[in-house]
GROMACS .gro file of C-alpha atoms in nm:
model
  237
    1UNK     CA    1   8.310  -7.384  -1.525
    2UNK     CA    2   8.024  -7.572  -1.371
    3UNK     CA    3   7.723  -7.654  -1.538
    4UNK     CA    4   7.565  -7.864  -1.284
    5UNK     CA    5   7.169  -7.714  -1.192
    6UNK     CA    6   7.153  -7.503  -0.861
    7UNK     CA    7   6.867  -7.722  -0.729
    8UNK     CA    8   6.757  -7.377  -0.521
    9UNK     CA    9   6.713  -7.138  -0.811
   10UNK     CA   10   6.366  -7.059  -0.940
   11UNK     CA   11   6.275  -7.150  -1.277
   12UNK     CA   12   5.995  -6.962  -1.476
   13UNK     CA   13   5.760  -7.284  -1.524
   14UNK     CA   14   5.764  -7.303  -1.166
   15UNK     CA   15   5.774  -6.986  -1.032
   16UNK     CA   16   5.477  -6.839  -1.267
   17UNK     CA   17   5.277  -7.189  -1.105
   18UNK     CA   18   5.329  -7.037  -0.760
   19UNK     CA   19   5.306  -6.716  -0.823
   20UNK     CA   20   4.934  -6.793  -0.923
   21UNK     CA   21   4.849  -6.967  -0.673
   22UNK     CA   22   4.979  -6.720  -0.439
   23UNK     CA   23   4.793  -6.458  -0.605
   24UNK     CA   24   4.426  -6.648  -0.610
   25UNK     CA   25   4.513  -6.756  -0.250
   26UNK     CA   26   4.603  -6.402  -0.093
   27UNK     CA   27   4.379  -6.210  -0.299
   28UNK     CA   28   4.060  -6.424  -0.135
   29UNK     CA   29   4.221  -6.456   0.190
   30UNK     CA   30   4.224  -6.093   0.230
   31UNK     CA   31   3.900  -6.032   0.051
   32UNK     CA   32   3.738  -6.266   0.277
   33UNK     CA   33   3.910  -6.122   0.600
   34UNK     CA   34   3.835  -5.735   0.496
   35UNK     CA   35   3.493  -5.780   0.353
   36UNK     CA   36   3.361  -5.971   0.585
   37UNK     CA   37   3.531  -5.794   0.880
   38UNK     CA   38   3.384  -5.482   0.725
   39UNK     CA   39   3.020  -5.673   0.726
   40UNK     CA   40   3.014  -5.751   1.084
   41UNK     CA   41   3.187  -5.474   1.239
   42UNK     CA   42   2.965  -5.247   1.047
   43UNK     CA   43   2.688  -5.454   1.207
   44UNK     CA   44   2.817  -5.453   1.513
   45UNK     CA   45   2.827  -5.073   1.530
   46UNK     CA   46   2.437  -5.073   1.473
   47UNK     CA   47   2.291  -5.354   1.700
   48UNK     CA   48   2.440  -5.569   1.998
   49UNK     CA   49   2.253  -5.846   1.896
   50UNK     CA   50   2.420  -6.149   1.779
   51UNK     CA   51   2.089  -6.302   1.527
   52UNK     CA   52   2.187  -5.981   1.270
   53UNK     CA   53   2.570  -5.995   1.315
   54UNK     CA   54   2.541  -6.360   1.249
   55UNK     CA   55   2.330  -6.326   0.947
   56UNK     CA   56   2.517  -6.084   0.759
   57UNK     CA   57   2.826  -6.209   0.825
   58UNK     CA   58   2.716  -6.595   0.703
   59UNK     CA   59   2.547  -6.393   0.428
   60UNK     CA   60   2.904  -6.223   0.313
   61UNK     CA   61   3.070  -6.508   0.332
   62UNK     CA   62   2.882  -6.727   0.092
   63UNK     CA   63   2.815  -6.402  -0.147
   64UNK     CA   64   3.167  -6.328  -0.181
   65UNK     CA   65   3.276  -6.712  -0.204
   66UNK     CA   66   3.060  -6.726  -0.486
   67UNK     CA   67   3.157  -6.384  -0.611
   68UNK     CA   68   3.553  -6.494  -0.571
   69UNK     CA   69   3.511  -6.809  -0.757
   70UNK     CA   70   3.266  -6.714  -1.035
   71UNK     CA   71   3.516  -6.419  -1.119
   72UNK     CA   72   3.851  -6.632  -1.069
   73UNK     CA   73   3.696  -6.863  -1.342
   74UNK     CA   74   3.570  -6.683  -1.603
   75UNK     CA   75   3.933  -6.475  -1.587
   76UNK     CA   76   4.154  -6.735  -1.602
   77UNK     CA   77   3.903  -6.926  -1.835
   78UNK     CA   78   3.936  -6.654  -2.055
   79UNK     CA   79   4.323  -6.644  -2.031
   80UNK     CA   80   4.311  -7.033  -2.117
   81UNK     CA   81   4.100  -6.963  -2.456
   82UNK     CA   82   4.379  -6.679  -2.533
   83UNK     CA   83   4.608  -6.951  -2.438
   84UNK     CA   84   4.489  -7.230  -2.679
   85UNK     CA   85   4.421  -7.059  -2.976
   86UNK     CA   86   4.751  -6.920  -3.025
   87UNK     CA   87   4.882  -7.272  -2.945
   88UNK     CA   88   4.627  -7.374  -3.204
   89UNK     CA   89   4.754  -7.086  -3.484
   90UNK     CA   90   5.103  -7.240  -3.371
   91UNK     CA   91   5.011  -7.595  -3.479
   92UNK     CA   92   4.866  -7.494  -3.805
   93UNK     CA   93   5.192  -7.277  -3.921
   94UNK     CA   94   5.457  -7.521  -3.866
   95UNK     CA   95   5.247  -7.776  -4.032
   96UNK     CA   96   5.163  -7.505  -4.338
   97UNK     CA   97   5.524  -7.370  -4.360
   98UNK     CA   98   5.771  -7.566  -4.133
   99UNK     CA   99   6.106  -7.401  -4.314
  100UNK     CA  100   5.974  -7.017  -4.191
  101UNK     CA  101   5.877  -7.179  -3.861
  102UNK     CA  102   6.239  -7.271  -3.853
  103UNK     CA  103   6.403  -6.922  -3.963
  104UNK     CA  104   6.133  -6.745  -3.722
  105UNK     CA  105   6.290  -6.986  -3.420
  106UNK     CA  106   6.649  -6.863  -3.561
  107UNK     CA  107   6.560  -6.513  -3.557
  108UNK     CA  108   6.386  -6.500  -3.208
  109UNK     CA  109   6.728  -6.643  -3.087
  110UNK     CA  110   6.925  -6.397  -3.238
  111UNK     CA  111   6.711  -6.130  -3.090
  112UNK     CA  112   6.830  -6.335  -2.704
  113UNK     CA  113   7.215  -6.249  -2.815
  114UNK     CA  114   7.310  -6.567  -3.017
  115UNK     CA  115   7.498  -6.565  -3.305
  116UNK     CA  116   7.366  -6.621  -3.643
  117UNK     CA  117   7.509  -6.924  -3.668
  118UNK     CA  118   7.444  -7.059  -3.330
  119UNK     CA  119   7.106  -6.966  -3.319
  120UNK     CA  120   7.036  -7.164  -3.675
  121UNK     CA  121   7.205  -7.461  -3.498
  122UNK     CA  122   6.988  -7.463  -3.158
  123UNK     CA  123   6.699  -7.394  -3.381
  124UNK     CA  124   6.743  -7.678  -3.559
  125UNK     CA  125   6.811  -7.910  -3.254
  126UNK     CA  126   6.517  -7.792  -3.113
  127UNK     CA  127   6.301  -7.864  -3.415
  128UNK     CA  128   6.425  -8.197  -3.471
  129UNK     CA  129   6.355  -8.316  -3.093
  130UNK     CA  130   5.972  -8.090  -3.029
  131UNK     CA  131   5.893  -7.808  -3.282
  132UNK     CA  132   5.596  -7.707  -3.094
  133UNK     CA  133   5.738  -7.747  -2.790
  134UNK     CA  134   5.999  -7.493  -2.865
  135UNK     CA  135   5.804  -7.235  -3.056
  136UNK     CA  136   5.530  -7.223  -2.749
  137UNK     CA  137   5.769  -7.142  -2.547
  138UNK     CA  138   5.993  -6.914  -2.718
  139UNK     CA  139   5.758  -6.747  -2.920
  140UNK     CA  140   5.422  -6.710  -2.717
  141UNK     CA  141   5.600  -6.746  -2.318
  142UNK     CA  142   5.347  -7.041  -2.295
  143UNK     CA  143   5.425  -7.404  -2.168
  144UNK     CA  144   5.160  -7.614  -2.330
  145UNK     CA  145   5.167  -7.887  -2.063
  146UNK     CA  146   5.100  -7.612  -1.780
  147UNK     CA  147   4.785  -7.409  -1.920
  148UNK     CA  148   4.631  -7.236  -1.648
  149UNK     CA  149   4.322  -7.409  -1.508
  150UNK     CA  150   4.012  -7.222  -1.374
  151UNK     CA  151   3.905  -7.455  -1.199
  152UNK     CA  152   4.181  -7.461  -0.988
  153UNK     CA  153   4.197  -7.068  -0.908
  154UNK     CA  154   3.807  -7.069  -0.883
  155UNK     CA  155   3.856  -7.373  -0.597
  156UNK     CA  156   4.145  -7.223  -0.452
  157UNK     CA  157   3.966  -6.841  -0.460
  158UNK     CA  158   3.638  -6.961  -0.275
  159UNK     CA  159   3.829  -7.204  -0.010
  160UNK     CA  160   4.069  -6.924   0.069
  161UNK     CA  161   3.791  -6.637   0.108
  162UNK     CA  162   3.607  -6.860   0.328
  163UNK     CA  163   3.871  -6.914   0.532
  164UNK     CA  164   3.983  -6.573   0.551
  165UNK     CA  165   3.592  -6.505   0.632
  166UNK     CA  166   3.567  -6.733   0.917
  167UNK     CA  167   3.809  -6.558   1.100
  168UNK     CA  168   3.639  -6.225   1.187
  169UNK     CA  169   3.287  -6.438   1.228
  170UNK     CA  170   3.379  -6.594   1.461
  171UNK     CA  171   3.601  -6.366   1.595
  172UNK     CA  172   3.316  -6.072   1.674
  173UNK     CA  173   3.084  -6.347   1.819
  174UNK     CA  174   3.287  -6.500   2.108
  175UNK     CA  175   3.379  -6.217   2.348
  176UNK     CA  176   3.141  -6.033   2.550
  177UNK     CA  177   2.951  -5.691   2.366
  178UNK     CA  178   3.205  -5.450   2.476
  179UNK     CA  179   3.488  -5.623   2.345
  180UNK     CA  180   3.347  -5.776   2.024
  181UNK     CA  181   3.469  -5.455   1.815
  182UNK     CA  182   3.803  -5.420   1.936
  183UNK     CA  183   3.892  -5.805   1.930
  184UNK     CA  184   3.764  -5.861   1.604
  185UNK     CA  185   4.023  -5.559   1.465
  186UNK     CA  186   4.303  -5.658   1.675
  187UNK     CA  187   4.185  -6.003   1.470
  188UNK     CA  188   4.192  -5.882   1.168
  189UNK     CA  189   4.489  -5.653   1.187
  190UNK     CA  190   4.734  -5.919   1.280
  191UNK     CA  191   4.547  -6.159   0.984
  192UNK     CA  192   4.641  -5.922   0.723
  193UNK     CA  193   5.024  -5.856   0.856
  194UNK     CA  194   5.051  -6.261   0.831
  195UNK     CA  195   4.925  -6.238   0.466
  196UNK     CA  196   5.119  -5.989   0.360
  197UNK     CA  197   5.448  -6.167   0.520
  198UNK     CA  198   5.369  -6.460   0.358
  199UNK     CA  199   5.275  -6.320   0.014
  200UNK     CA  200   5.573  -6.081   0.033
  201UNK     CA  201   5.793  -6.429   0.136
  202UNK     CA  202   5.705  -6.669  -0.167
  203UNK     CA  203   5.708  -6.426  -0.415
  204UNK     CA  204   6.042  -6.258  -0.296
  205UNK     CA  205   5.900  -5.941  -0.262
  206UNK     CA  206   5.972  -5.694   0.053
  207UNK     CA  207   5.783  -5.783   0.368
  208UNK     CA  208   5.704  -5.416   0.526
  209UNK     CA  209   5.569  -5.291   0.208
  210UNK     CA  210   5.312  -5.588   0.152
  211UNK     CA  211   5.241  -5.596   0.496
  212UNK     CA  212   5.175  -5.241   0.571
  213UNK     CA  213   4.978  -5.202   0.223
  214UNK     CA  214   4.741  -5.463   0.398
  215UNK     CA  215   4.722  -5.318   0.703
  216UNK     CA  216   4.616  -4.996   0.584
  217UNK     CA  217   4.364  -5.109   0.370
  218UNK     CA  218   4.233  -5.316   0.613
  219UNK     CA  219   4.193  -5.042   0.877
  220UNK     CA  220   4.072  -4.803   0.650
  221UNK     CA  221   3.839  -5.076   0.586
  222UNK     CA  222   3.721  -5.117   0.951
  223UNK     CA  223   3.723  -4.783   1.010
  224UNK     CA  224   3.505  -4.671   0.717
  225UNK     CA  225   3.212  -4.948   0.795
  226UNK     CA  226   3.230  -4.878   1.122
  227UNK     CA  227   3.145  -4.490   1.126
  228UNK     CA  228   2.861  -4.609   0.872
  229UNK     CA  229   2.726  -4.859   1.079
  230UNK     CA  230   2.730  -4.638   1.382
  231UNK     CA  231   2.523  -4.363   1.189
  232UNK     CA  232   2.301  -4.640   1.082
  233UNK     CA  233   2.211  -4.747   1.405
  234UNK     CA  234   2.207  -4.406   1.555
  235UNK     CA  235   1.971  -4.325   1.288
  236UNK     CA  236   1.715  -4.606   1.343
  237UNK     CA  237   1.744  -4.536   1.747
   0.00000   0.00000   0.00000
């Protein structure tokens, strides 16, 4: 039997790294595209003048860039803290009590279906080339030399909301006033089926169901902000 690597097979260091990005990158892509969609067709509904569609969109773009990035960070700042003090606690016990450190590693790999015996002996192996190493990531599921990074998801959160933004800004001020409405939905509707393909296709996940969850939010979305802005502006008329 071969034991040669399958260079096209996920691995969970690797996948878990994507599968965050992913998830900071589509969740901000879509929250700018909705949101701000929502803004300016709400807007739209009300006035035909471009000064107030213009403002509140810019305006709900930088507020939920912000918003995005401020709230990526402090989660995943607060997942690294979890992160680092159990690596910590990990660090003090095998230097306190290395031999338990070493049954505990035996026992977790009996738990995975090894034998007694061969679960002492890769326990052992493993100790003798990284203890830590191999208790962080048998024990706690954590690779110490991948900690999540706020930083990172706040960037990626903010640049990927803006983008998403910029799309139905400048989407409701190009055409003529009749059209503004239905272009920017058309817009935004085919935005959100591209997300969802895309999210659905590096995560492995099906495409129809990602892609029609977003397009139903999304329209729901429009639709919602656009009967409020149309009362709105009835209203002040």
């Amino acid at each position: 039997m071969s034991t040669a690597f399958h260079p096209h097979e996920p691995h969970a260091g690797s996948v878990w790294s994507k599968l965050n990005w992913l998830r900071a990158g589509v969740l901000g892509a879509n929250d700018g595209i909705v949101s701000v969609a929502g803004i300016v067709v709400g807007v739209a509904a009300a006035t035909v003048q471009r000064g107030p569609i213009l403002t509140a969109g810019v305006a709900g773009l930088t507020a939920g860039a912000v918003s995005m990035a401020l709230g990526e960070y402090v989660s995943v700042s607060t997942q690294r803290d979890t992160e680092e003090a159990l690596l910590a606690k990990e660090r003090r016990e095998l230097r306190d009590d290395p031999a338990a450190e070493l049954d505990e590693l035996a026992e977790l790999y009996e738990g995975k279906g090894l034998s007694p015996a061969t679960a002492r002996t890769v326990a052992e192996e493993l100790t003798d080339h990284n203890p830590f190493l191999a208790h962080a990531e048998v024990e706690l599921g954590i690779d110490p030399e991948e900690l999540t990074n706020p930083w990172q998801a706040a960037l990626s959160s903010a640049l990927s909301f803006t983008l998403g933004a910029l799309l139905p800004l400048v989407v409701i001020l190009a055409p003529p006033t009749t059209w503004r409405i239905p272009a920017t939905v058309v817009a935004v509707l085919l935005a959100l089926v591209l997300t969802g393909a895309v999210s659905a296709g590096v995560g492995g996940a099906p495409r129809g169901r990602a892609v029609l969850r977003n397009v139903v939010g999304g329209g729901l979305a429009l639709t919602v902000t656009y009967g409020i802005g149309h009362l709105v502006g009835v209203a002040i008329a």
